[in-house]
Amino acid sequence: MSQLFGPRRRNRRIRSALFILGLPALILVAYFGFLKDDGTTQEEVASEEIVIEEINEEVIDESEVIDNSPTGILTRDYKWMTQSEDTRQLQELLGAEADGWYGAGTRTAHIAALEEAGLLTTGVPTMPSGCEIIIGAELCGVTQLEDANTALDLLRTGLGDPDEEVDFNDENNWSSGGATSEPVLTIYWGAVYADFGNCYSPFRQCFKGWGIDNSFYAIRGWDKMFPGLVKLPESLLVDWDPNNSELAPLVTSTNIPGGPRLMPERWSFEEEIGSVMQYDEENDRHVFKTNLYQVIFTESTGNPPGSAEKQLRWQFFGCSETNWCLP
């Protein structure tokens, strides 16, 4: 009997052992097969897909909120001297030249349209105000070599508080400037700056001069605010060659119009003044001179070159009629 039933019992024991060992393995295979490669279950993936779809739906809903109706365009918030698609749409609505720049003409037409429609003018940008800023003229009535504290009080009255408070007695506020390397202290009111220095004595500080230094960026507009409306004086064109120092500058009889002529793009500025800026090859810049002021324009193409963050830098300052701002 043992010979007849012995092998069968052994086979039964083997099958039982295989069953006991194989069942847990089968369970593990089934469990890990249910998981995805990243360790997430199908239920978790489905839940994530639902959340993503809900977020996408919210973004789409926000983009549909833009009001392109005449009322919506009129009541948007606009920025002074900034180019934008919103301003271009506004100008098309007003029947004006759609160049995208929000300047004095656009502002006047914008206010008229809002008042005619009975709408609030809260979105209209404030035109720069303050003391009269005419390149080459006195700034806020401050004369050259005016006592520093007196000049600062006059400038504060006309332009408001400067960007940073300064102490004339603090040596850390002074730096060497210009070809003379004389100590200079520069105070800024946005794009307008005023230079102070020593007058006849290291113990007496006075006002030396002022100018404009600002950069326009394709994405964010002007880097600094203008504390007032910048104007050019009516003046005479200076004929000169920036690439030939042997030729003396010559004041011509060509009249250059005055007024608010500052524009972000060089070609726009040239149209405003009715003249072309000269290219200075050595310094890689464009320069324009009259008998009363000088303008320097420098363009940086951005990083990488041609990117939207290109910089258009403008510098304006007055000239002496004896040297016409010669470097």
GROMACS .gro file of N, CA and C in nm, residues 193-259:
model
  201
  193TYR      N    1   1.795  11.489  -1.289
  193TYR     CA    2   1.901  11.488  -1.189
  193TYR      C    3   1.961  11.629  -1.177
  194ALA      N    4   2.014  11.657  -1.059
  194ALA     CA    5   2.082  11.784  -1.033
  194ALA      C    6   2.219  11.754  -0.973
  195ASP      N    7   2.321  11.820  -1.029
  195ASP     CA    8   2.459  11.801  -0.981
  195ASP      C    9   2.499  11.916  -0.889
  196PHE      N   10   2.563  11.879  -0.780
  196PHE     CA   11   2.615  11.976  -0.684
  196PHE      C   12   2.766  11.953  -0.667
  197GLY      N   13   2.838  12.061  -0.641
  197GLY     CA   14   2.982  12.050  -0.623
  197GLY      C   15   3.034  12.160  -0.533
  198ASN      N   16   3.166  12.164  -0.518
  198ASN     CA   17   3.229  12.268  -0.438
  198ASN      C   18   3.246  12.395  -0.520
  199CYS      N   19   3.218  12.507  -0.461
  199CYS     CA   20   3.230  12.635  -0.530
  199CYS      C   21   3.335  12.722  -0.461
  200TYR      N   22   3.452  12.729  -0.524
  200TYR     CA   23   3.561  12.814  -0.477
  200TYR      C   24   3.618  12.772  -0.341
  201SER      N   25   3.552  12.680  -0.276
  201SER     CA   26   3.597  12.638  -0.145
  201SER      C   27   3.540  12.501  -0.114
  202PRO      N   28   3.618  12.413  -0.052
  202PRO     CA   29   3.566  12.281  -0.017
  202PRO      C   30   3.460  12.287   0.092
  203PHE      N   31   3.442  12.406   0.150
  203PHE     CA   32   3.344  12.421   0.257
  203PHE      C   33   3.215  12.486   0.209
  204ARG      N   34   3.207  12.515   0.079
  204ARG     CA   35   3.084  12.574   0.025
  204ARG      C   36   3.038  12.493  -0.094
  205GLN      N   37   2.922  12.432  -0.082
  205GLN     CA   38   2.866  12.352  -0.191
  205GLN      C   39   2.762  12.435  -0.267
  206CYS      N   40   2.758  12.413  -0.398
  206CYS     CA   41   2.664  12.488  -0.479
  206CYS      C   42   2.607  12.402  -0.592
  207PHE      N   43   2.505  12.457  -0.656
  207PHE     CA   44   2.439  12.390  -0.768
  207PHE      C   45   2.523  12.407  -0.894
  208LYS      N   46   2.553  12.296  -0.964
  208LYS     CA   47   2.638  12.299  -1.082
  208LYS      C   48   2.559  12.292  -1.212
  209GLY      N   49   2.455  12.212  -1.215
  209GLY     CA   50   2.377  12.195  -1.337
  209GLY      C   51   2.279  12.080  -1.324
  210TRP      N   52   2.202  12.056  -1.430
  210TRP     CA   53   2.100  11.951  -1.425
  210TRP      C   54   2.081  11.890  -1.563
  211GLY      N   55   2.009  11.780  -1.568
  211GLY     CA   56   1.983  11.715  -1.695
  211GLY      C   57   1.879  11.605  -1.681
  212ILE      N   58   1.859  11.534  -1.790
  212ILE     CA   59   1.763  11.422  -1.796
  212ILE      C   60   1.841  11.297  -1.833
  213ASP      N   61   1.814  11.187  -1.762
  213ASP     CA   62   1.874  11.058  -1.793
  213ASP      C   63   1.768  10.951  -1.768
  214ASN      N   64   1.718  10.892  -1.876
  214ASN     CA   65   1.612  10.793  -1.864
  214ASN      C   66   1.624  10.689  -1.974
  215SER      N   67   1.575  10.571  -1.948
  215SER     CA   68   1.579  10.462  -2.047
  215SER      C   69   1.439  10.407  -2.069
  216PHE      N   70   1.413  10.376  -2.195
  216PHE     CA   71   1.284  10.316  -2.230
  216PHE      C   72   1.306  10.171  -2.267
  217TYR      N   73   1.223  10.082  -2.208
  217TYR     CA   74   1.231   9.939  -2.235
  217TYR      C   75   1.105   9.895  -2.309
  218ALA      N   76   1.124   9.803  -2.403
  218ALA     CA   77   1.014   9.760  -2.488
  218ALA      C   78   0.900   9.697  -2.408
  219ILE      N   79   0.932   9.634  -2.296
  219ILE     CA   80   0.829   9.564  -2.220
  219ILE      C   81   0.767   9.652  -2.112
  220ARG      N   82   0.850   9.719  -2.033
  220ARG     CA   83   0.799   9.791  -1.916
  220ARG      C   84   0.798   9.942  -1.930
  221GLY      N   85   0.829   9.994  -2.048
  221GLY     CA   86   0.820  10.138  -2.071
  221GLY      C   87   0.936  10.213  -2.009
  222TRP      N   88   0.910  10.339  -1.967
  222TRP     CA   89   1.015  10.423  -1.911
  222TRP      C   90   1.062  10.369  -1.777
  223ASP      N   91   1.193  10.370  -1.756
  223ASP     CA   92   1.251  10.317  -1.633
  223ASP      C   93   1.222  10.409  -1.515
  224LYS      N   94   1.222  10.543  -1.538
  224LYS     CA   95   1.199  10.639  -1.432
  224LYS      C   96   1.082  10.730  -1.469
  225MET      N   97   1.018  10.783  -1.367
  225MET     CA   98   0.909  10.877  -1.389
  225MET      C   99   0.964  11.016  -1.421
  226PHE      N  100   0.891  11.090  -1.503
  226PHE     CA  101   0.924  11.230  -1.529
  226PHE      C  102   0.847  11.315  -1.428
  227PRO      N  103   0.915  11.397  -1.348
  227PRO     CA  104   0.845  11.477  -1.248
  227PRO      C  105   0.765  11.593  -1.307
  228GLY      N  106   0.780  11.617  -1.434
  228GLY     CA  107   0.707  11.722  -1.502
  228GLY      C  108   0.716  11.702  -1.652
  229LEU      N  109   0.644  11.785  -1.726
  229LEU     CA  110   0.644  11.776  -1.870
  229LEU      C  111   0.775  11.833  -1.925
  230VAL      N  112   0.853  11.751  -1.992
  230VAL     CA  113   0.984  11.793  -2.044
  230VAL      C  114   0.966  11.861  -2.180
  231LYS      N  115   1.024  11.980  -2.192
  231LYS     CA  116   1.014  12.055  -2.317
  231LYS      C  117   1.153  12.093  -2.369
  232LEU      N  118   1.163  12.108  -2.498
  232LEU     CA  119   1.284  12.159  -2.561
  232LEU      C  120   1.263  12.307  -2.593
  233PRO      N  121   1.367  12.389  -2.580
  233PRO     CA  122   1.353  12.529  -2.620
  233PRO      C  123   1.369  12.543  -2.771
  234GLU      N  124   1.309  12.643  -2.826
  234GLU     CA  125   1.333  12.672  -2.968
  234GLU      C  126   1.479  12.715  -2.980
  235SER      N  127   1.552  12.655  -3.073
  235SER     CA  128   1.696  12.678  -3.080
  235SER      C  129   1.747  12.665  -3.223
  236LEU      N  130   1.877  12.681  -3.240
  236LEU     CA  131   1.940  12.673  -3.372
  236LEU      C  132   2.027  12.548  -3.382
  237LEU      N  133   2.018  12.482  -3.495
  237LEU     CA  134   2.093  12.359  -3.517
  237LEU      C  135   2.243  12.387  -3.524
  238VAL      N  136   2.321  12.299  -3.461
  238VAL     CA  137   2.466  12.306  -3.470
  238VAL      C  138   2.513  12.202  -3.570
  239ASP      N  139   2.586  12.248  -3.672
  239ASP     CA  140   2.640  12.158  -3.774
  239ASP      C  141   2.778  12.112  -3.728
  240TRP      N  142   2.795  11.979  -3.718
  240TRP     CA  143   2.923  11.928  -3.672
  240TRP      C  144   2.938  11.783  -3.717
  241ASP      N  145   3.058  11.733  -3.706
  241ASP     CA  146   3.086  11.594  -3.744
  241ASP      C  147   3.146  11.524  -3.622
  242PRO      N  148   3.071  11.434  -3.559
  242PRO     CA  149   3.123  11.367  -3.438
  242PRO      C  150   3.242  11.276  -3.465
  243ASN      N  151   3.268  11.245  -3.592
  243ASN     CA  152   3.377  11.155  -3.627
  243ASN      C  153   3.499  11.229  -3.681
  244ASN      N  154   3.496  11.364  -3.674
  244ASN     CA  155   3.608  11.444  -3.720
  244ASN      C  156   3.625  11.562  -3.625
  245SER      N  157   3.715  11.546  -3.530
  245SER     CA  158   3.735  11.648  -3.427
  245SER      C  159   3.804  11.772  -3.479
  246GLU      N  160   3.859  11.766  -3.598
  246GLU     CA  161   3.929  11.881  -3.654
  246GLU      C  162   3.833  11.986  -3.708
  247LEU      N  163   3.710  11.945  -3.738
  247LEU     CA  164   3.610  12.039  -3.788
  247LEU      C  165   3.538  12.104  -3.670
  248ALA      N  166   3.544  12.235  -3.665
  248ALA     CA  167   3.480  12.308  -3.556
  248ALA      C  168   3.329  12.310  -3.575
  249PRO      N  169   3.249  12.292  -3.468
  249PRO     CA  170   3.103  12.302  -3.479
  249PRO      C  171   3.062  12.441  -3.526
  250LEU      N  172   2.956  12.446  -3.602
  250LEU     CA  173   2.908  12.572  -3.658
  250LEU      C  174   2.759  12.588  -3.631
  251VAL      N  175   2.721  12.698  -3.568
  251VAL     CA  176   2.580  12.726  -3.545
  251VAL      C  177   2.518  12.773  -3.676
  252THR      N  178   2.413  12.704  -3.718
  252THR     CA  179   2.346  12.736  -3.844
  252THR      C  180   2.225  12.825  -3.819
  253SER      N  181   2.159  12.860  -3.926
  253SER     CA  182   2.035  12.939  -3.915
  253SER      C  183   1.912  12.850  -3.917
  254THR      N  184   1.934  12.718  -3.914
  254THR     CA  185   1.822  12.624  -3.916
  254THR      C  186   1.754  12.621  -3.780
  255ASN      N  187   1.626  12.652  -3.779
  255ASN     CA  188   1.551  12.658  -3.654
  255ASN      C  189   1.501  12.519  -3.614
  256ILE      N  190   1.520  12.484  -3.488
  256ILE     CA  191   1.470  12.358  -3.432
  256ILE      C  192   1.352  12.392  -3.340
  257PRO      N  193   1.234  12.337  -3.367
  257PRO     CA  194   1.115  12.374  -3.288
  257PRO      C  195   1.126  12.330  -3.143
  258GLY      N  196   1.060  12.404  -3.057
  258GLY     CA  197   1.057  12.370  -2.916
  258GLY      C  198   0.928  12.299  -2.879
  259GLY      N  199   0.913  12.272  -2.750
  259GLY     CA  200   0.792  12.205  -2.703
  259GLY      C  201   0.821  12.065  -2.651
   0.00000   0.00000   0.00000
